[in-house]
């Protein structure tokens, strides 16, 4: 029997889940290739903690550790184009990868909505590199402002976060505690610290019930975060941000207010997109008329796309469909479902729950940490899963460490 080649592009939540589940069946005459621009998986749920001093070891999990005892071939490359008709992928240096079946799990990228100056001056929070860059920035700003005038110190100590979704409220809550400690470390009066959170909608976390939004808002106020609702950004200059009816001076603007599917989906001829730029898929997450092209994760036009748990669901279903196609059998179908949510607001506090029950505070935090541990156990052996989970408690404030992303592999050596 001719060998079938399955290529998975992207090592995010969905891509890793698909690859692991497919590999465990050890299908005969099936070659599995995972292509990723990075040698590690990034656990985005913990990125905000890296910004505020936690070890990157919790966020970076080397792919070689995840797939150590499998027959998966790992390729480090960035796919530049996809030719669906010729069934091939083109890498960054022109390398050609042919496939019989391809799984596109490219995730999303930051959307700046064509706001002048935003892309040039704002900090994002979608990768370990962005998180570490923001961490370095805080140290640099707090160090230099020691010698500045009173006005310069106020500007340096002002942090503006745009976007009141999950990422925005999580980083705001964490910074509410962290920046005061950092100010003391750098000899800066903590009373100068100002954190403003801007949201265009009438309330925070608009995708969750109003009661959750209200509780989270009260928690943020308690941590010293100022909240501005029904506000949108018009433009940003080097140290000044312009809202529709307000101007603010800051050296730190964190943008968490927009995401869009990876540009490669738009550039790929033959994919049908919805109004949000997501790829239309059927109940097997295939992309008609192509019977060998799967799209999963943030870019799949399914209910609840955009969350890690939905991407994991997609990955499981795609692996099951491929197992049936390659081994014969009735194809399973993807059934969208809601998941538990867990929104941490500062250490030791989270809002966690589902449709009928929500718990807050320390109990909510325990739920969040349980979800973290459960995920690590699903991709790593128990001992290393526990090490990755526990590393989130380690504090790493040495600035030279910030530039050494490869240090994240040290835990697993």
Short mmCIF file of C-alpha atoms in Angstrom, two decimals:
data_model
loop_
_atom_site.label_atom_id
_atom_site.label_comp_id
_atom_site.label_asym_id
_atom_site.label_seq_id
_atom_site.Cartn_x
_atom_site.Cartn_y
_atom_site.Cartn_z
CA UNK A 1 0.00 0.00 0.00
CA UNK A 2 1.33 3.44 -0.93
CA UNK A 3 2.35 5.55 2.06
CA UNK A 4 -0.06 8.36 2.90
CA UNK A 5 1.41 11.64 4.08
CA UNK A 6 -0.49 13.75 6.64
CA UNK A 7 0.96 17.22 7.20
CA UNK A 8 -0.18 19.34 10.15
CA UNK A 9 0.73 23.04 9.89
CA UNK A 10 0.88 24.86 13.20
CA UNK A 11 1.73 23.59 16.69
CA UNK A 12 -0.91 25.42 18.69
CA UNK A 13 -3.60 23.76 20.80
CA UNK A 14 -5.44 22.23 17.83
CA UNK A 15 -2.36 21.19 15.88
CA UNK A 16 -0.71 19.49 18.84
CA UNK A 17 -3.93 17.69 19.80
CA UNK A 18 -4.49 16.42 16.24
CA UNK A 19 -0.91 15.20 15.93
CA UNK A 20 -0.80 13.45 19.31
CA UNK A 21 -4.16 11.70 18.83
CA UNK A 22 -3.34 10.60 15.30
CA UNK A 23 0.10 9.32 16.31
CA UNK A 24 -1.23 7.13 19.11
CA UNK A 25 -3.02 4.86 16.61
CA UNK A 26 0.24 3.94 14.82
CA UNK A 27 -1.54 3.64 11.48
CA UNK A 28 0.31 1.55 8.92
CA UNK A 29 1.76 3.31 5.88
CA UNK A 30 0.93 6.73 7.30
CA UNK A 31 3.60 9.38 7.72
CA UNK A 32 2.79 12.26 10.09
CA UNK A 33 4.65 15.56 9.71
CA UNK A 34 4.17 18.55 12.02
CA UNK A 35 5.45 21.88 10.66
CA UNK A 36 5.88 24.79 13.05
CA UNK A 37 7.85 28.05 12.89
CA UNK A 38 8.97 27.44 16.49
CA UNK A 39 10.56 24.41 18.17
CA UNK A 40 8.17 24.73 21.11
CA UNK A 41 4.49 24.84 21.95
CA UNK A 42 3.34 28.07 23.61
CA UNK A 43 0.80 27.78 26.39
CA UNK A 44 -0.94 31.10 25.78
CA UNK A 45 -3.11 30.77 28.88
CA UNK A 46 -0.07 31.64 31.02
CA UNK A 47 1.51 34.38 28.89
CA UNK A 48 0.28 37.16 31.16
CA UNK A 49 2.20 35.62 34.07
CA UNK A 50 5.46 35.70 32.10
CA UNK A 51 5.10 39.48 31.71
CA UNK A 52 4.89 39.85 35.46
CA UNK A 53 7.93 37.79 36.41
CA UNK A 54 6.89 34.13 36.31
CA UNK A 55 9.22 31.67 34.64
CA UNK A 56 8.77 31.15 30.87
CA UNK A 57 9.14 27.42 31.53
CA UNK A 58 5.38 27.16 32.05
CA UNK A 59 4.67 28.72 28.65
CA UNK A 60 7.37 27.05 26.51
CA UNK A 61 7.07 23.28 26.06
CA UNK A 62 9.58 21.84 23.55
CA UNK A 63 7.86 19.89 20.79
CA UNK A 64 10.54 17.20 21.01
CA UNK A 65 9.31 16.45 24.54
CA UNK A 66 5.65 16.28 23.53
CA UNK A 67 6.34 13.90 20.63
CA UNK A 68 9.37 12.05 22.04
CA UNK A 69 7.83 8.56 21.92
CA UNK A 70 5.91 8.92 18.66
CA UNK A 71 6.67 8.49 14.98
CA UNK A 72 5.93 12.16 14.24
CA UNK A 73 8.45 14.03 12.09
CA UNK A 74 9.00 17.57 13.37
CA UNK A 75 9.91 20.30 10.88
CA UNK A 76 10.81 23.85 11.91
CA UNK A 77 9.68 26.11 9.08
CA UNK A 78 7.22 28.88 8.28
CA UNK A 79 4.76 28.04 5.52
CA UNK A 80 4.53 30.92 3.05
CA UNK A 81 1.95 29.55 0.60
CA UNK A 82 -0.47 26.66 0.13
CA UNK A 83 -1.29 25.17 -3.28
CA UNK A 84 -4.46 23.12 -2.80
CA UNK A 85 -4.60 21.90 -6.39
CA UNK A 86 -1.03 20.65 -6.48
CA UNK A 87 -1.27 19.43 -2.86
CA UNK A 88 1.89 21.13 -1.70
CA UNK A 89 3.14 23.68 0.82
CA UNK A 90 5.98 26.15 0.28
CA UNK A 91 8.29 26.98 3.19
CA UNK A 92 10.20 30.14 4.04
CA UNK A 93 13.32 29.15 2.10
CA UNK A 94 11.40 27.62 -0.80
CA UNK A 95 11.23 24.12 0.62
CA UNK A 96 8.33 22.15 -0.89
CA UNK A 97 6.22 19.80 1.24
CA UNK A 98 3.78 17.51 -0.53
CA UNK A 99 0.81 15.96 1.23
CA UNK A 100 -2.09 13.57 0.84
CA UNK A 101 -3.98 15.25 3.70
CA UNK A 102 -3.23 18.63 5.25
CA UNK A 103 -4.43 20.11 8.54
CA UNK A 104 -4.18 23.90 8.71
CA UNK A 105 -3.99 25.06 12.32
CA UNK A 106 -2.33 28.45 11.93
CA UNK A 107 -4.17 30.30 14.68
CA UNK A 108 -4.80 34.03 14.65
CA UNK A 109 -2.78 37.23 14.58
CA UNK A 110 -3.28 40.67 16.07
CA UNK A 111 -5.73 42.98 14.28
CA UNK A 112 -5.01 46.72 14.61
CA UNK A 113 -8.04 47.85 12.57
CA UNK A 114 -5.94 50.36 10.58
CA UNK A 115 -5.66 52.69 13.59
CA UNK A 116 -2.77 55.09 12.85
CA UNK A 117 0.37 54.48 14.91
CA UNK A 118 -0.99 51.48 16.78
CA UNK A 119 0.99 48.69 15.14
CA UNK A 120 4.24 50.67 15.43
CA UNK A 121 3.96 51.62 19.10
CA UNK A 122 1.66 49.15 20.89
CA UNK A 123 2.69 45.97 22.68
CA UNK A 124 0.86 42.75 21.82
CA UNK A 125 0.37 39.67 23.99
CA UNK A 126 0.07 36.72 21.61
CA UNK A 127 3.50 35.05 21.89
CA UNK A 128 6.32 34.40 24.34
CA UNK A 129 8.47 36.90 22.45
CA UNK A 130 5.86 39.64 22.88
CA UNK A 131 5.44 38.80 26.56
CA UNK A 132 9.18 38.93 27.23
CA UNK A 133 9.52 42.16 25.20
CA UNK A 134 6.86 43.78 27.40
CA UNK A 135 8.61 42.54 30.53
CA UNK A 136 11.93 44.05 29.36
CA UNK A 137 10.13 47.28 28.53
CA UNK A 138 8.80 47.64 32.09
CA UNK A 139 12.29 47.24 33.53
CA UNK A 140 13.77 49.72 31.07
CA UNK A 141 11.06 52.34 31.62
CA UNK A 142 11.17 52.08 35.41
CA UNK A 143 14.97 52.28 35.38
CA UNK A 144 15.19 55.37 33.17
CA UNK A 145 12.34 57.24 34.85
CA UNK A 146 14.29 57.32 38.14
CA UNK A 147 16.32 60.17 36.61
CA UNK A 148 13.39 61.91 34.93
CA UNK A 149 11.28 64.91 35.86
CA UNK A 150 7.99 64.58 37.75
CA UNK A 151 6.01 64.64 34.49
CA UNK A 152 8.26 62.01 32.94
CA UNK A 153 7.80 59.76 35.95
CA UNK A 154 4.00 60.06 35.73
CA UNK A 155 4.10 59.18 32.02
CA UNK A 156 6.45 56.23 32.62
CA UNK A 157 4.26 54.86 35.43
CA UNK A 158 1.07 55.06 33.35
CA UNK A 159 0.02 51.79 31.66
CA UNK A 160 -2.83 51.73 29.19
CA UNK A 161 -4.52 48.43 28.25
CA UNK A 162 -6.90 48.42 25.31
CA UNK A 163 -9.43 45.59 25.29
CA UNK A 164 -11.63 44.33 28.12
CA UNK A 165 -11.80 40.72 26.98
CA UNK A 166 -10.11 37.80 28.74
CA UNK A 167 -6.53 38.79 27.85
CA UNK A 168 -7.08 42.42 28.81
CA UNK A 169 -8.59 41.81 32.25
CA UNK A 170 -6.05 39.06 33.04
CA UNK A 171 -3.02 41.24 32.36
CA UNK A 172 -4.65 44.24 34.08
CA UNK A 173 -5.25 42.26 37.26
CA UNK A 174 -1.73 40.84 37.30
CA UNK A 175 -0.12 44.24 36.66
CA UNK A 176 -2.20 45.78 39.45
CA UNK A 177 -0.03 43.88 41.93
CA UNK A 178 3.21 43.39 40.01
CA UNK A 179 3.93 47.00 39.04
CA UNK A 180 3.78 48.22 42.63
CA UNK A 181 6.42 45.66 43.60
CA UNK A 182 8.49 46.60 40.56
CA UNK A 183 8.23 50.30 41.42
CA UNK A 184 9.59 49.61 44.90
CA UNK A 185 12.44 47.60 43.39
CA UNK A 186 13.37 50.56 41.16
CA UNK A 187 12.93 53.23 43.81
CA UNK A 188 9.79 54.71 42.25
CA UNK A 189 6.85 55.92 44.33
CA UNK A 190 4.13 53.28 43.88
CA UNK A 191 1.49 56.01 44.18
CA UNK A 192 2.51 57.10 40.67
CA UNK A 193 1.41 53.76 39.17
CA UNK A 194 -1.72 54.16 37.03
CA UNK A 195 -3.34 51.31 35.09
CA UNK A 196 -6.20 52.20 32.77
CA UNK A 197 -8.29 49.56 31.01
CA UNK A 198 -10.23 50.72 27.95
CA UNK A 199 -13.15 48.74 26.49
CA UNK A 200 -15.31 49.72 23.50
CA UNK A 201 -18.32 47.72 24.74
CA UNK A 202 -20.68 48.79 27.58
CA UNK A 203 -19.12 46.20 29.94
CA UNK A 204 -16.04 44.05 30.44
CA UNK A 205 -16.02 40.44 29.18
CA UNK A 206 -19.08 41.00 26.95
CA UNK A 207 -19.10 37.30 25.96
CA UNK A 208 -19.81 36.24 29.56
CA UNK A 209 -22.92 36.81 31.73
CA UNK A 210 -23.34 40.36 33.13
CA UNK A 211 -22.94 39.12 36.70
CA UNK A 212 -19.45 37.82 35.91
CA UNK A 213 -18.52 41.14 34.27
CA UNK A 214 -19.66 43.03 37.37
CA UNK A 215 -17.67 40.82 39.76
CA UNK A 216 -14.52 41.12 37.63
CA UNK A 217 -14.93 44.88 37.45
CA UNK A 218 -15.13 45.13 41.24
CA UNK A 219 -12.04 42.95 41.60
CA UNK A 220 -10.06 45.14 39.18
CA UNK A 221 -11.14 48.30 41.03
CA UNK A 222 -9.89 46.72 44.26
CA UNK A 223 -6.48 46.18 42.60
CA UNK A 224 -6.34 49.83 41.56
CA UNK A 225 -7.25 49.43 37.88
CA UNK A 226 -9.30 52.28 36.37
CA UNK A 227 -11.90 51.17 33.82
CA UNK A 228 -13.23 53.19 30.89
CA UNK A 229 -16.15 51.68 28.97
CA UNK A 230 -17.69 52.71 25.64
CA UNK A 231 -14.33 54.16 24.52
CA UNK A 232 -12.45 53.50 21.28
CA UNK A 233 -8.93 54.38 20.17
CA UNK A 234 -8.58 56.82 17.27
CA UNK A 235 -4.79 56.96 16.92
CA UNK A 236 -1.52 56.59 18.81
CA UNK A 237 1.64 58.66 18.66
CA UNK A 238 4.93 57.86 20.37
CA UNK A 239 3.81 58.72 23.92
CA UNK A 240 0.24 59.83 23.41
CA UNK A 241 -2.97 57.90 22.81
CA UNK A 242 -6.06 59.56 21.39
CA UNK A 243 -9.52 58.25 22.24
CA UNK A 244 -12.68 59.73 20.76
CA UNK A 245 -13.10 62.12 23.65
CA UNK A 246 -9.91 61.76 25.65
CA UNK A 247 -6.12 62.01 25.35
CA UNK A 248 -3.68 60.05 27.50
CA UNK A 249 0.09 60.12 27.82
CA UNK A 250 1.85 56.81 28.32
CA UNK A 251 5.01 54.93 27.43
CA UNK A 252 3.17 51.60 27.60
CA UNK A 253 0.11 50.70 25.56
CA UNK A 254 -0.89 47.02 25.58
CA UNK A 255 -3.24 46.05 22.77
CA UNK A 256 -5.53 43.05 23.39
CA UNK A 257 -8.61 44.31 21.53
CA UNK A 258 -8.46 42.52 18.22
CA UNK A 259 -7.54 39.28 16.48
CA UNK A 260 -7.98 37.97 12.95
CA UNK A 261 -7.28 34.64 11.23
CA UNK A 262 -3.75 34.14 9.94
CA UNK A 263 -3.17 35.91 6.61
CA UNK A 264 -2.24 32.63 4.93
CA UNK A 265 -5.91 31.63 4.87
CA UNK A 266 -6.80 34.76 2.90
CA UNK A 267 -3.90 34.22 0.51
CA UNK A 268 -4.75 30.58 -0.19
CA UNK A 269 -6.76 30.21 -3.38
CA UNK A 270 -9.72 27.85 -3.09
CA UNK A 271 -10.76 28.45 0.52
CA UNK A 272 -14.20 29.96 1.16
CA UNK A 273 -14.25 32.57 3.93
CA UNK A 274 -17.03 34.10 6.00
CA UNK A 275 -17.37 37.82 6.80
CA UNK A 276 -14.89 37.50 9.67
CA UNK A 277 -12.25 35.96 7.43
CA UNK A 278 -12.73 32.48 8.91
CA UNK A 279 -12.73 29.40 6.71
CA UNK A 280 -16.06 27.66 6.04
CA UNK A 281 -15.89 24.02 7.12
CA UNK A 282 -18.28 21.08 7.22
CA UNK A 283 -19.11 18.77 10.12
CA UNK A 284 -15.78 16.93 9.69
CA UNK A 285 -13.90 20.26 9.65
CA UNK A 286 -13.08 19.67 5.99
CA UNK A 287 -13.19 22.60 3.55
CA UNK A 288 -15.50 21.80 0.60
CA UNK A 289 -14.87 21.07 -2.19
CA UNK A 290 -11.51 19.80 -0.90
CA UNK A 291 -11.79 16.34 0.65
CA UNK A 292 -8.26 16.32 2.05
CA UNK A 293 -7.95 19.80 3.59
CA UNK A 294 -8.89 20.41 7.24
CA UNK A 295 -9.01 23.77 9.03
CA UNK A 296 -9.29 23.96 12.79
CA UNK A 297 -8.82 26.36 15.67
CA UNK A 298 -9.39 30.13 15.57
CA UNK A 299 -9.78 30.26 11.77
CA UNK A 300 -12.52 27.61 11.50
CA UNK A 301 -16.00 29.11 11.08
CA UNK A 302 -17.65 27.16 13.90
CA UNK A 303 -19.46 28.30 17.05
CA UNK A 304 -17.09 29.11 19.95
CA UNK A 305 -13.97 29.21 17.74
CA UNK A 306 -11.28 31.38 19.25
CA UNK A 307 -10.81 29.53 22.54
CA UNK A 308 -8.20 26.95 23.45
CA UNK A 309 -10.78 24.37 24.53
CA UNK A 310 -12.62 24.61 21.20
CA UNK A 311 -9.32 24.20 19.35
CA UNK A 312 -8.66 21.05 21.37
CA UNK A 313 -12.12 19.75 20.44
CA UNK A 314 -11.34 20.45 16.78
CA UNK A 315 -8.04 18.59 17.06
CA UNK A 316 -9.65 15.49 18.54
CA UNK A 317 -12.32 15.34 15.84
CA UNK A 318 -9.87 15.89 12.97
CA UNK A 319 -7.66 13.07 14.30
CA UNK A 320 -10.70 10.77 14.54
CA UNK A 321 -11.80 11.65 11.00
CA UNK A 322 -8.31 11.00 9.61
CA UNK A 323 -8.10 7.71 11.50
CA UNK A 324 -11.36 6.56 9.89
CA UNK A 325 -10.38 7.79 6.41
CA UNK A 326 -6.99 6.09 6.55
CA UNK A 327 -8.19 2.98 8.35
CA UNK A 328 -11.77 2.87 7.03
CA UNK A 329 -14.96 3.35 9.00
CA UNK A 330 -17.83 5.78 9.50
CA UNK A 331 -16.69 9.37 9.82
CA UNK A 332 -17.41 11.13 13.13
CA UNK A 333 -18.89 14.64 13.11
CA UNK A 334 -17.94 17.73 15.06
CA UNK A 335 -20.61 18.95 17.49
CA UNK A 336 -19.90 22.44 18.87
CA UNK A 337 -20.25 22.76 22.63
CA UNK A 338 -19.71 25.34 25.33
CA UNK A 339 -16.92 24.91 27.85
CA UNK A 340 -16.12 25.99 31.35
CA UNK A 341 -14.47 29.42 31.50
CA UNK A 342 -11.86 30.60 33.96
CA UNK A 343 -10.66 34.20 34.13
CA UNK A 344 -7.86 34.91 36.65
CA UNK A 345 -7.66 38.47 38.00
CA UNK A 346 -4.42 38.69 39.94
CA UNK A 347 -2.75 35.86 41.89
CA UNK A 348 -5.11 33.68 43.89
CA UNK A 349 -8.37 34.99 42.40
CA UNK A 350 -10.40 33.86 39.38
CA UNK A 351 -13.95 33.72 38.06
CA UNK A 352 -14.57 30.15 36.92
CA UNK A 353 -17.69 28.30 35.87
CA UNK A 354 -20.22 27.50 33.21
CA UNK A 355 -23.81 28.19 32.28
CA UNK A 356 -25.37 27.39 35.67
CA UNK A 357 -22.61 27.85 38.27
CA UNK A 358 -19.78 30.36 38.70
CA UNK A 359 -17.29 30.39 41.58
CA UNK A 360 -15.04 33.32 42.47
CA UNK A 361 -11.92 34.04 44.46
CA UNK A 362 -9.60 31.33 45.71
CA UNK A 363 -11.94 28.51 44.69
CA UNK A 364 -12.14 29.92 41.17
CA UNK A 365 -8.33 30.10 41.14
CA UNK A 366 -8.07 26.42 42.09
CA UNK A 367 -10.35 25.57 39.15
CA UNK A 368 -8.08 27.52 36.82
CA UNK A 369 -4.94 25.78 38.08
CA UNK A 370 -6.67 22.41 37.76
CA UNK A 371 -7.44 23.21 34.12
CA UNK A 372 -3.79 24.15 33.57
CA UNK A 373 -2.54 20.91 35.12
CA UNK A 374 -5.06 18.80 33.21
CA UNK A 375 -3.81 20.23 29.94
CA UNK A 376 -0.13 19.58 30.71
CA UNK A 377 -0.98 16.00 31.67
CA UNK A 378 -2.64 15.56 28.28
CA UNK A 379 0.56 16.38 26.34
CA UNK A 380 3.43 15.34 28.64
CA UNK A 381 4.42 12.42 30.89
CA UNK A 382 3.20 13.00 34.48
CA UNK A 383 6.58 14.01 35.94
CA UNK A 384 7.32 16.59 33.26
CA UNK A 385 3.73 17.81 33.24
CA UNK A 386 4.05 18.48 36.97
CA UNK A 387 7.37 20.30 36.46
CA UNK A 388 5.85 22.52 33.77
CA UNK A 389 2.83 23.25 35.94
CA UNK A 390 4.89 24.03 39.05
CA UNK A 391 7.31 26.28 37.14
CA UNK A 392 4.60 28.94 36.96
CA UNK A 393 5.37 29.68 40.62
CA UNK A 394 9.03 30.44 39.91
CA UNK A 395 9.93 34.11 39.71
CA UNK A 396 12.56 35.17 37.19
CA UNK A 397 13.30 38.88 37.40
CA UNK A 398 16.79 38.83 35.87
CA UNK A 399 16.49 41.03 32.79
CA UNK A 400 19.22 39.17 30.82
CA UNK A 401 17.01 36.08 31.11
CA UNK A 402 14.26 37.95 29.24
CA UNK A 403 16.16 37.67 25.97
CA UNK A 404 16.95 33.97 26.31
CA UNK A 405 13.81 32.27 25.10
CA UNK A 406 15.83 29.07 24.57
CA UNK A 407 16.16 28.86 28.36
CA UNK A 408 12.65 27.44 28.38
CA UNK A 409 14.11 24.12 27.23
CA UNK A 410 16.28 23.81 30.31
CA UNK A 411 13.60 22.19 32.46
CA UNK A 412 13.20 19.31 30.03
CA UNK A 413 16.83 18.54 29.20
#
